[in-house]
Coordinates of C-alpha atoms in Angstrom, one line a residue:
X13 CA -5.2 27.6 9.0
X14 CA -2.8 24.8 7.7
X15 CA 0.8 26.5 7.2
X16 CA 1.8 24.1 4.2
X17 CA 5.3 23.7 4.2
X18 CA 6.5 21.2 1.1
X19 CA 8.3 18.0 2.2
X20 CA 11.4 17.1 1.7
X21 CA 11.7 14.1 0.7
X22 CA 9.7 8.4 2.7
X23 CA 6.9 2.9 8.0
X24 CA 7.6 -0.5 10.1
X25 CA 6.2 -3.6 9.3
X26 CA 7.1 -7.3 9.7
X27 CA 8.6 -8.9 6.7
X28 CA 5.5 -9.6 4.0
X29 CA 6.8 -12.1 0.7
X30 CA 5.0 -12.7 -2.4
X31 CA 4.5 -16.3 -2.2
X32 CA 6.8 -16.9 -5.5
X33 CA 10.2 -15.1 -3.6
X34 CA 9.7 -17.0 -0.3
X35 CA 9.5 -20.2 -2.3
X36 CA 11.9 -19.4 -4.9
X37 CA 14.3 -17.0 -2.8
X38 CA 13.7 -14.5 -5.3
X39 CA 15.4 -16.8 -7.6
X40 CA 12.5 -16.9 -10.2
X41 CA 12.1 -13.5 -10.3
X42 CA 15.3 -12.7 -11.8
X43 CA 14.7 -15.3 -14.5
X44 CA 11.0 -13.8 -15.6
X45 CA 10.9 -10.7 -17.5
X46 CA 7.2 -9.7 -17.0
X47 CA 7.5 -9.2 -13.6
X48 CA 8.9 -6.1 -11.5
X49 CA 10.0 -6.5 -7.5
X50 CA 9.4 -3.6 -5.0
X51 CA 10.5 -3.3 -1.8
X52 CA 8.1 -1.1 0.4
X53 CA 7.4 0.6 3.2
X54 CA 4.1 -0.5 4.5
X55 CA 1.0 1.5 4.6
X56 CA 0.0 2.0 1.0
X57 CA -0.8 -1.6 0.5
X58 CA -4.6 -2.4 2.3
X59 CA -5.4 -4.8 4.9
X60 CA -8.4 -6.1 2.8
X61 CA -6.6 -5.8 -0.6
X62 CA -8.1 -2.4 -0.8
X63 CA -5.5 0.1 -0.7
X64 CA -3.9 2.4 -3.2
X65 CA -1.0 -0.1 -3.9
X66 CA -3.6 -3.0 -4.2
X67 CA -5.6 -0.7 -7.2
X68 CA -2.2 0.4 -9.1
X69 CA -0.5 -3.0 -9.2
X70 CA -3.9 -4.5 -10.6
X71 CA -4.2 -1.7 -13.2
X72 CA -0.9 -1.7 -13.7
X73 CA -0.5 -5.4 -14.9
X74 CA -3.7 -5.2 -16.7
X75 CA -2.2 -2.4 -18.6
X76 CA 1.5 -3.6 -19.2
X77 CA 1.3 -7.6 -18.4
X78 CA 4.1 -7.1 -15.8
X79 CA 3.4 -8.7 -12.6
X80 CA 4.3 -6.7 -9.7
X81 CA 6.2 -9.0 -6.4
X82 CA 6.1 -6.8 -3.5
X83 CA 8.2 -7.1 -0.2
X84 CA 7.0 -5.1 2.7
X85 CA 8.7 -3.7 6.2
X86 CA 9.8 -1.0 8.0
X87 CA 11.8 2.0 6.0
X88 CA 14.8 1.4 7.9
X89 CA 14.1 -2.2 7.1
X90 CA 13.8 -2.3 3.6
X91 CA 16.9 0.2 3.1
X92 CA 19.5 -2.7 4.9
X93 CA 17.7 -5.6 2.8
X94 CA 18.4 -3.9 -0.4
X95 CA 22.1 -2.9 1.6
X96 CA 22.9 -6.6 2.3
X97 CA 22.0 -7.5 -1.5
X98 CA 23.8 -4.8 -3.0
X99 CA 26.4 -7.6 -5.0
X100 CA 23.1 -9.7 -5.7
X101 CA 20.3 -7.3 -6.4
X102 CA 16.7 -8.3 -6.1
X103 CA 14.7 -4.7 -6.3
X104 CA 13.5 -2.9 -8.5
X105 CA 12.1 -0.1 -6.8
X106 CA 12.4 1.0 -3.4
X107 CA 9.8 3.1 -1.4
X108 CA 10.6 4.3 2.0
X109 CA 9.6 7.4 4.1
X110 CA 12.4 9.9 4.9
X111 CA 15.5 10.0 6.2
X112 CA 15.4 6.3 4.7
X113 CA 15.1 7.1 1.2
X114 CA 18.0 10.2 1.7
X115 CA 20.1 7.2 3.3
X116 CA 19.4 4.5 0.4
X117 CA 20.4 7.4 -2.0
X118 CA 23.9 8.4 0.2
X119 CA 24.3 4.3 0.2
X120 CA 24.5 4.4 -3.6
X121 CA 21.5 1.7 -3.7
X122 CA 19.5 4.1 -6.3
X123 CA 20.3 4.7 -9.5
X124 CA 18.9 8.2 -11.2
X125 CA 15.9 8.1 -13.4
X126 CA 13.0 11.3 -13.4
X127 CA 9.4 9.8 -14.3
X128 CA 7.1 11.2 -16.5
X129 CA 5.2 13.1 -14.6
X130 CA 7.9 14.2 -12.1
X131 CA 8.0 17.6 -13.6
X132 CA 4.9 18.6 -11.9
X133 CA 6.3 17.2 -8.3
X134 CA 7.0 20.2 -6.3
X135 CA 11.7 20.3 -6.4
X136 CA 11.4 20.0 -2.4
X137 CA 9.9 16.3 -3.0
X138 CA 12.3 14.5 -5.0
X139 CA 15.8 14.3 -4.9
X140 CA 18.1 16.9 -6.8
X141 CA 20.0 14.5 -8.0
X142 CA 17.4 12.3 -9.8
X143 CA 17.7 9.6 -7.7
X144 CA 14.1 9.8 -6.1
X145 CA 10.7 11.2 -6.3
X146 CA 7.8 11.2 -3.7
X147 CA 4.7 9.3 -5.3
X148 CA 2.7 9.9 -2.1
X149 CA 2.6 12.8 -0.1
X150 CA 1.6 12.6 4.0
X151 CA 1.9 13.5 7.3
X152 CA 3.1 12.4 10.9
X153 CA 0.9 11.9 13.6
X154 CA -0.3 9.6 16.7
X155 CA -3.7 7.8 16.9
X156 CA -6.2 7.2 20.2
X157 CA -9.1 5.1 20.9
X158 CA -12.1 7.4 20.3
X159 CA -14.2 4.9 22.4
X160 CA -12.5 4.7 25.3
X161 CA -10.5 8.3 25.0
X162 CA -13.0 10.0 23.2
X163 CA -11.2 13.7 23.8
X164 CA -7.9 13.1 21.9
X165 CA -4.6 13.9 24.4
X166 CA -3.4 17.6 23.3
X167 CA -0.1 17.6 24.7
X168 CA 3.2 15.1 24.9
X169 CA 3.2 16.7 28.5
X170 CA -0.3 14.6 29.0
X171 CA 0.8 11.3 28.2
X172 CA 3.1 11.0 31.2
X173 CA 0.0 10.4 33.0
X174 CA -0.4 7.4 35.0
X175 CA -3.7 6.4 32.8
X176 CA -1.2 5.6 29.7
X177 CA 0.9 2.9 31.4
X178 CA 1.1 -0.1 29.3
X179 CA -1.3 1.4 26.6
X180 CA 0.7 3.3 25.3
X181 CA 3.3 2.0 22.5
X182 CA 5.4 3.7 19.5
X183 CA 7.7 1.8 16.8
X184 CA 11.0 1.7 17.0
X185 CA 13.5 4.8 16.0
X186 CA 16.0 3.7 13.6
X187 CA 13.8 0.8 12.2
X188 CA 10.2 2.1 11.6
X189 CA 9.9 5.5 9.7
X190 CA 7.0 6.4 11.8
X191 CA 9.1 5.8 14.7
X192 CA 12.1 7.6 13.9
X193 CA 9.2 10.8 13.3
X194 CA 8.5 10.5 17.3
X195 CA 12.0 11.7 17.4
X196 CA 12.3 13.8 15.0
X197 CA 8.8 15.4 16.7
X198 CA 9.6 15.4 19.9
X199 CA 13.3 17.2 19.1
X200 CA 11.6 20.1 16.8
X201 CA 8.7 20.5 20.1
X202 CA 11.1 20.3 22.5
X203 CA 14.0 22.2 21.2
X204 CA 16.6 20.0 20.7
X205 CA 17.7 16.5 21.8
X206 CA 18.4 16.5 25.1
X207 CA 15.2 17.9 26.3
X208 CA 13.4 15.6 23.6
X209 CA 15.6 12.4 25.1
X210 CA 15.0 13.8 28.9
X211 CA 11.0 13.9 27.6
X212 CA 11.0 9.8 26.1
X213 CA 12.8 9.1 29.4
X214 CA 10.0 9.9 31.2
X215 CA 7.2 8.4 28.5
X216 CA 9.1 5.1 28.8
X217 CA 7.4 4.3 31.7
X218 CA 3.9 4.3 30.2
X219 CA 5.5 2.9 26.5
X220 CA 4.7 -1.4 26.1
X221 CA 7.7 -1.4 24.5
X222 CA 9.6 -1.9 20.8
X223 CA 7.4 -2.9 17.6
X224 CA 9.0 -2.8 14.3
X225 CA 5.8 -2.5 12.6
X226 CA 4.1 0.8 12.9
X227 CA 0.7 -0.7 10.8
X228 CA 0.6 -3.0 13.5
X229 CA -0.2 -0.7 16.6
X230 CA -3.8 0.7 14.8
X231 CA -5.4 -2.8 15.3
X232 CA -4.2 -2.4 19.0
X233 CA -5.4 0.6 19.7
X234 CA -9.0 -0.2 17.5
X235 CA -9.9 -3.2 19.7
X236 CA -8.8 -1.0 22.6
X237 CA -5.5 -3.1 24.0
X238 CA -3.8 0.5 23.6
X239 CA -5.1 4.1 24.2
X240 CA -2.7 6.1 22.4
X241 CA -0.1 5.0 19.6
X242 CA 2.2 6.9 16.8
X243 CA 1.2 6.4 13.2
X244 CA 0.8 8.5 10.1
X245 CA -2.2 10.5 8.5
X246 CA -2.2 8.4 5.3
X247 CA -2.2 4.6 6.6
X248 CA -4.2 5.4 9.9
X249 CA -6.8 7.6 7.9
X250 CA -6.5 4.2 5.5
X251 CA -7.3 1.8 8.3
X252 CA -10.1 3.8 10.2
X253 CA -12.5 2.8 7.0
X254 CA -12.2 -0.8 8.9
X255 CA -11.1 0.1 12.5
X256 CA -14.0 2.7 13.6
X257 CA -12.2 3.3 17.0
X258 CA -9.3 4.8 15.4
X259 CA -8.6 8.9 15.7
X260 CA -6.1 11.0 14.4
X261 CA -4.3 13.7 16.2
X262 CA -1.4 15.9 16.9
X263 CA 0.8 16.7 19.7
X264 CA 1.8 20.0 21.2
X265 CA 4.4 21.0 23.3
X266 CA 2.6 22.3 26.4
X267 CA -0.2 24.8 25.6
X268 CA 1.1 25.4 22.4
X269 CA 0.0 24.5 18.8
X270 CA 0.1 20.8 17.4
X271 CA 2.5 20.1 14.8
X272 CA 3.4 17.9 12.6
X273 CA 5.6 17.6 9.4
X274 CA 5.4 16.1 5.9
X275 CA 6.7 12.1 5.8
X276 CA 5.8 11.3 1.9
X277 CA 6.3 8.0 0.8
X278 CA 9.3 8.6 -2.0
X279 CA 10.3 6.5 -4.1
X280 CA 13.6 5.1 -6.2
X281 CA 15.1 3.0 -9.0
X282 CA 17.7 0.4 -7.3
X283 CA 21.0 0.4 -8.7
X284 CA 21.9 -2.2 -10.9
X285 CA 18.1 -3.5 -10.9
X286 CA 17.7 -7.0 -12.1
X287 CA 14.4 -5.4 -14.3
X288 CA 15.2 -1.4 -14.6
X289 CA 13.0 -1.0 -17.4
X290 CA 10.1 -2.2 -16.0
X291 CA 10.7 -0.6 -12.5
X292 CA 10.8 2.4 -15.1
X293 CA 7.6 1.7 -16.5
X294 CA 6.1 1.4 -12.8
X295 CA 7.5 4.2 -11.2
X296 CA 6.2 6.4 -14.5
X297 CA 2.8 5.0 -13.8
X298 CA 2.7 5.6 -9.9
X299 CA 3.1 9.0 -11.1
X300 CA 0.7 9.3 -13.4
X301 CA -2.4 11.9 -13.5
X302 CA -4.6 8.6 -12.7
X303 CA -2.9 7.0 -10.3
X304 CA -2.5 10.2 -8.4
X305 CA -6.1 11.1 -8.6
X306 CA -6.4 7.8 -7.0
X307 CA -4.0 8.6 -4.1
X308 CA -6.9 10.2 -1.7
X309 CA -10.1 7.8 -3.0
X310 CA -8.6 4.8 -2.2
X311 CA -5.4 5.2 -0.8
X312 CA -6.3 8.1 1.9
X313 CA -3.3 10.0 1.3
X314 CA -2.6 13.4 -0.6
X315 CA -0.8 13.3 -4.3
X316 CA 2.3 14.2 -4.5
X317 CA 2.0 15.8 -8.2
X318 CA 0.8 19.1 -7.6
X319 CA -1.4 19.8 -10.6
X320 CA -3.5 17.3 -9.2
X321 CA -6.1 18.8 -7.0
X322 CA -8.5 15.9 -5.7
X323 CA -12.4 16.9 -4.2
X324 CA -13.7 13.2 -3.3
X325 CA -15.1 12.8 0.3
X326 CA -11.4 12.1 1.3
X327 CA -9.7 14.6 0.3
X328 CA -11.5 16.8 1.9
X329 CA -11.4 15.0 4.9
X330 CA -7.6 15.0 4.6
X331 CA -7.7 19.1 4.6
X332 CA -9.9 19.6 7.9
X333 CA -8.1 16.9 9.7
X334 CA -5.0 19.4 9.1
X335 CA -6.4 22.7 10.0
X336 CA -4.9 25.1 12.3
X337 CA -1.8 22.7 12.6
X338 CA 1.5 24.0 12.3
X339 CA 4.1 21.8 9.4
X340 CA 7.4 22.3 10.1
X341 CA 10.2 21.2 7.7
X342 CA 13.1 18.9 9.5
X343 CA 16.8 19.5 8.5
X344 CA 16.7 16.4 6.7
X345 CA 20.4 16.7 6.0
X346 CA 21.3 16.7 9.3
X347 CA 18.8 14.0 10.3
X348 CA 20.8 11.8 7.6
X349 CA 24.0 13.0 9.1
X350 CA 23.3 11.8 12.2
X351 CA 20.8 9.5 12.7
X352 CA 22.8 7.0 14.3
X353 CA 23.6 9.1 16.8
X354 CA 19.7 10.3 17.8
X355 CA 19.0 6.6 17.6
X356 CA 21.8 6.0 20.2
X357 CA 21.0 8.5 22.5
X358 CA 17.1 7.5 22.3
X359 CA 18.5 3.8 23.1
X360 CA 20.5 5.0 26.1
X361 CA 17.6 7.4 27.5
X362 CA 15.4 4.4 26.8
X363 CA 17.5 1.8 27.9
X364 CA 15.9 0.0 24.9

């Protein structure tokens, strides 16, 4: 059975513009009032224009008549963009995955709003200080090729094997959210960091090397370039509808159970917003009972507000894919704490 333990709070990408910022520098955005700017983590938006983003932003400016310019990255990403324009704001709302989203808040780069429908998000999920609220609820995990690996790897331990090397990749700690959840992983399996760090030592020999984008690996390991990559249940299970050689699984420590833990996609109002009320009016409707029921049909990941209960062919999907795997809940204060430093030591035992 699935322990469900509650998350805590926010993927890599390259850079994606709406065409009107890259030709305007964002200038024209500030100067149009029917128009709201997100910056995002990537992985709710679809390859195909299919995704859950892709369906809210459409019904959303059908419904209001504010256009919706989305900016897409890495968590870590997004978080020092909206940093470096902190005296010039361009945002409106900011989604990341955690511990991005508890370092934009620390950063002073959110400003404190509750939207409807936060009331029924579980207090573990959103900030306690208003500041941010998760509008998608998911989970870490790794991917293989089911074609050529058809029996998922079980263990870390297994991917030291000589079979991996060079197809084998993960994003990069401290700029991808995903990859920062390898090492927040390996350190909860392995008991701490140094063991973790002495572990992704050893995996470096079989890893390609850096990618800021996380969403970018799946394709890889579809068309079969890569056997094994890191990802998350939410996009991957997103991306398998068009990449059939895509499979979800779990790592354990040696024989022992696969875990995982929660890595919503949570989500903020930036400070001193250039359009606050309609990055109000947005983040209420991501949060709505519709756009939540919507979260597993189209978008493949689980709502966030928990008086919504989903039963399409996803969602129960979702719920098998998690049986008998053990959620764990990180110390996501001390993750914020010291990030730099896990980052650092990864580096060094990387040499990346």
């Amino acid at each position: 059975m699935l322990t469900h333990i509650r998350p805590v709070a926010a993927l890599a990408g390259a850079l994606v513009l709406a065409a009107s910022l890259t030709a305007c520098g964002g200038s024209s955005v500030a100067s149009d009032e029917k128009v709201v700017t997100v910056y995002s983590a990537d992985g709710l938006k679809g390859e195909a224009g299919d995704g859950w983003y892709d369906k809210v932003f459409a019904d959303f400016e059908k419904q209001t008549g504010i256009k919706v310019e989305y900016v897409e990255g890495g968590s870590g990403e997004m978080v020092q963009r909206a940093l470096r324009e902190k005296s010039n704001t361009q945002a409106d709302v900011l989604v990341t995955l955690p511990p991005f989203i508890q370092q934009a808040g620390s950063k002073g780069l959110l400003q404190a709003y509750a939207p409807q429908g936060s009331d029924r998000v579980d207090g573990a999920d959103k900030a306690p200080d208003g500041t941010w609220t998760s509008i998608v609820n998911n989970y870490f995990g790794f991917i293989h090729n089911k074609k050529e690996l058809p029996t998922a790897p079980k263990s870390w331990e297994e991917l030291l094997d000589a079979r991996y090397k060079d197809r084998l990749q993960y994003s990069t700690p401290g700029v991808a959210g995903d990859g920062t959840a390898v090492l927040i992983k390996a350190m909860h399996d392995f008991g701490g960091r140094e063991p973790a760090m002495e572990y992704l030592k050893k995996l470096q020999a079989n890893n390609v090397g850096p990618s800021s984008s996380t969403s970018k690996l799946a394709p890889k390991v579809d068309k079969g370039e890569l056997l094994v990559a890191n990802g998350d249940v939410q996009m991957n299970f997103a991306q398998s509808k068009s990449m059939p050689n895509l499979g979800i699984w779990f790592p354990a420590k040696g024989d022992g159970k696969p875990t995982t833990f929660a890595l919503p996609y949570a989500a903020g109002l930036v400070n001193k917003a250039p359009h606050a009320e309609n990055g109000r009016k947005l983040l209420d409707f991501l949060l709505s009972e519709g756009a939540q029921r919507e979260v597993s049909a189209v978008g493949g990941g689980f709502p966030a507000r928990k008086d919504v209960k989903p039963t399409d062919a996803n969602a129960l999907a979702l719920g098998k894919l998690l049986e008998g795997v053990e959620v764990f809940e990180p110390d996501w204060a001390d993750i914020d704490e010291n990030l730099t430093a896990y980052v650092d030591a990864w580096k060094s035992a990387t040499g990346s």
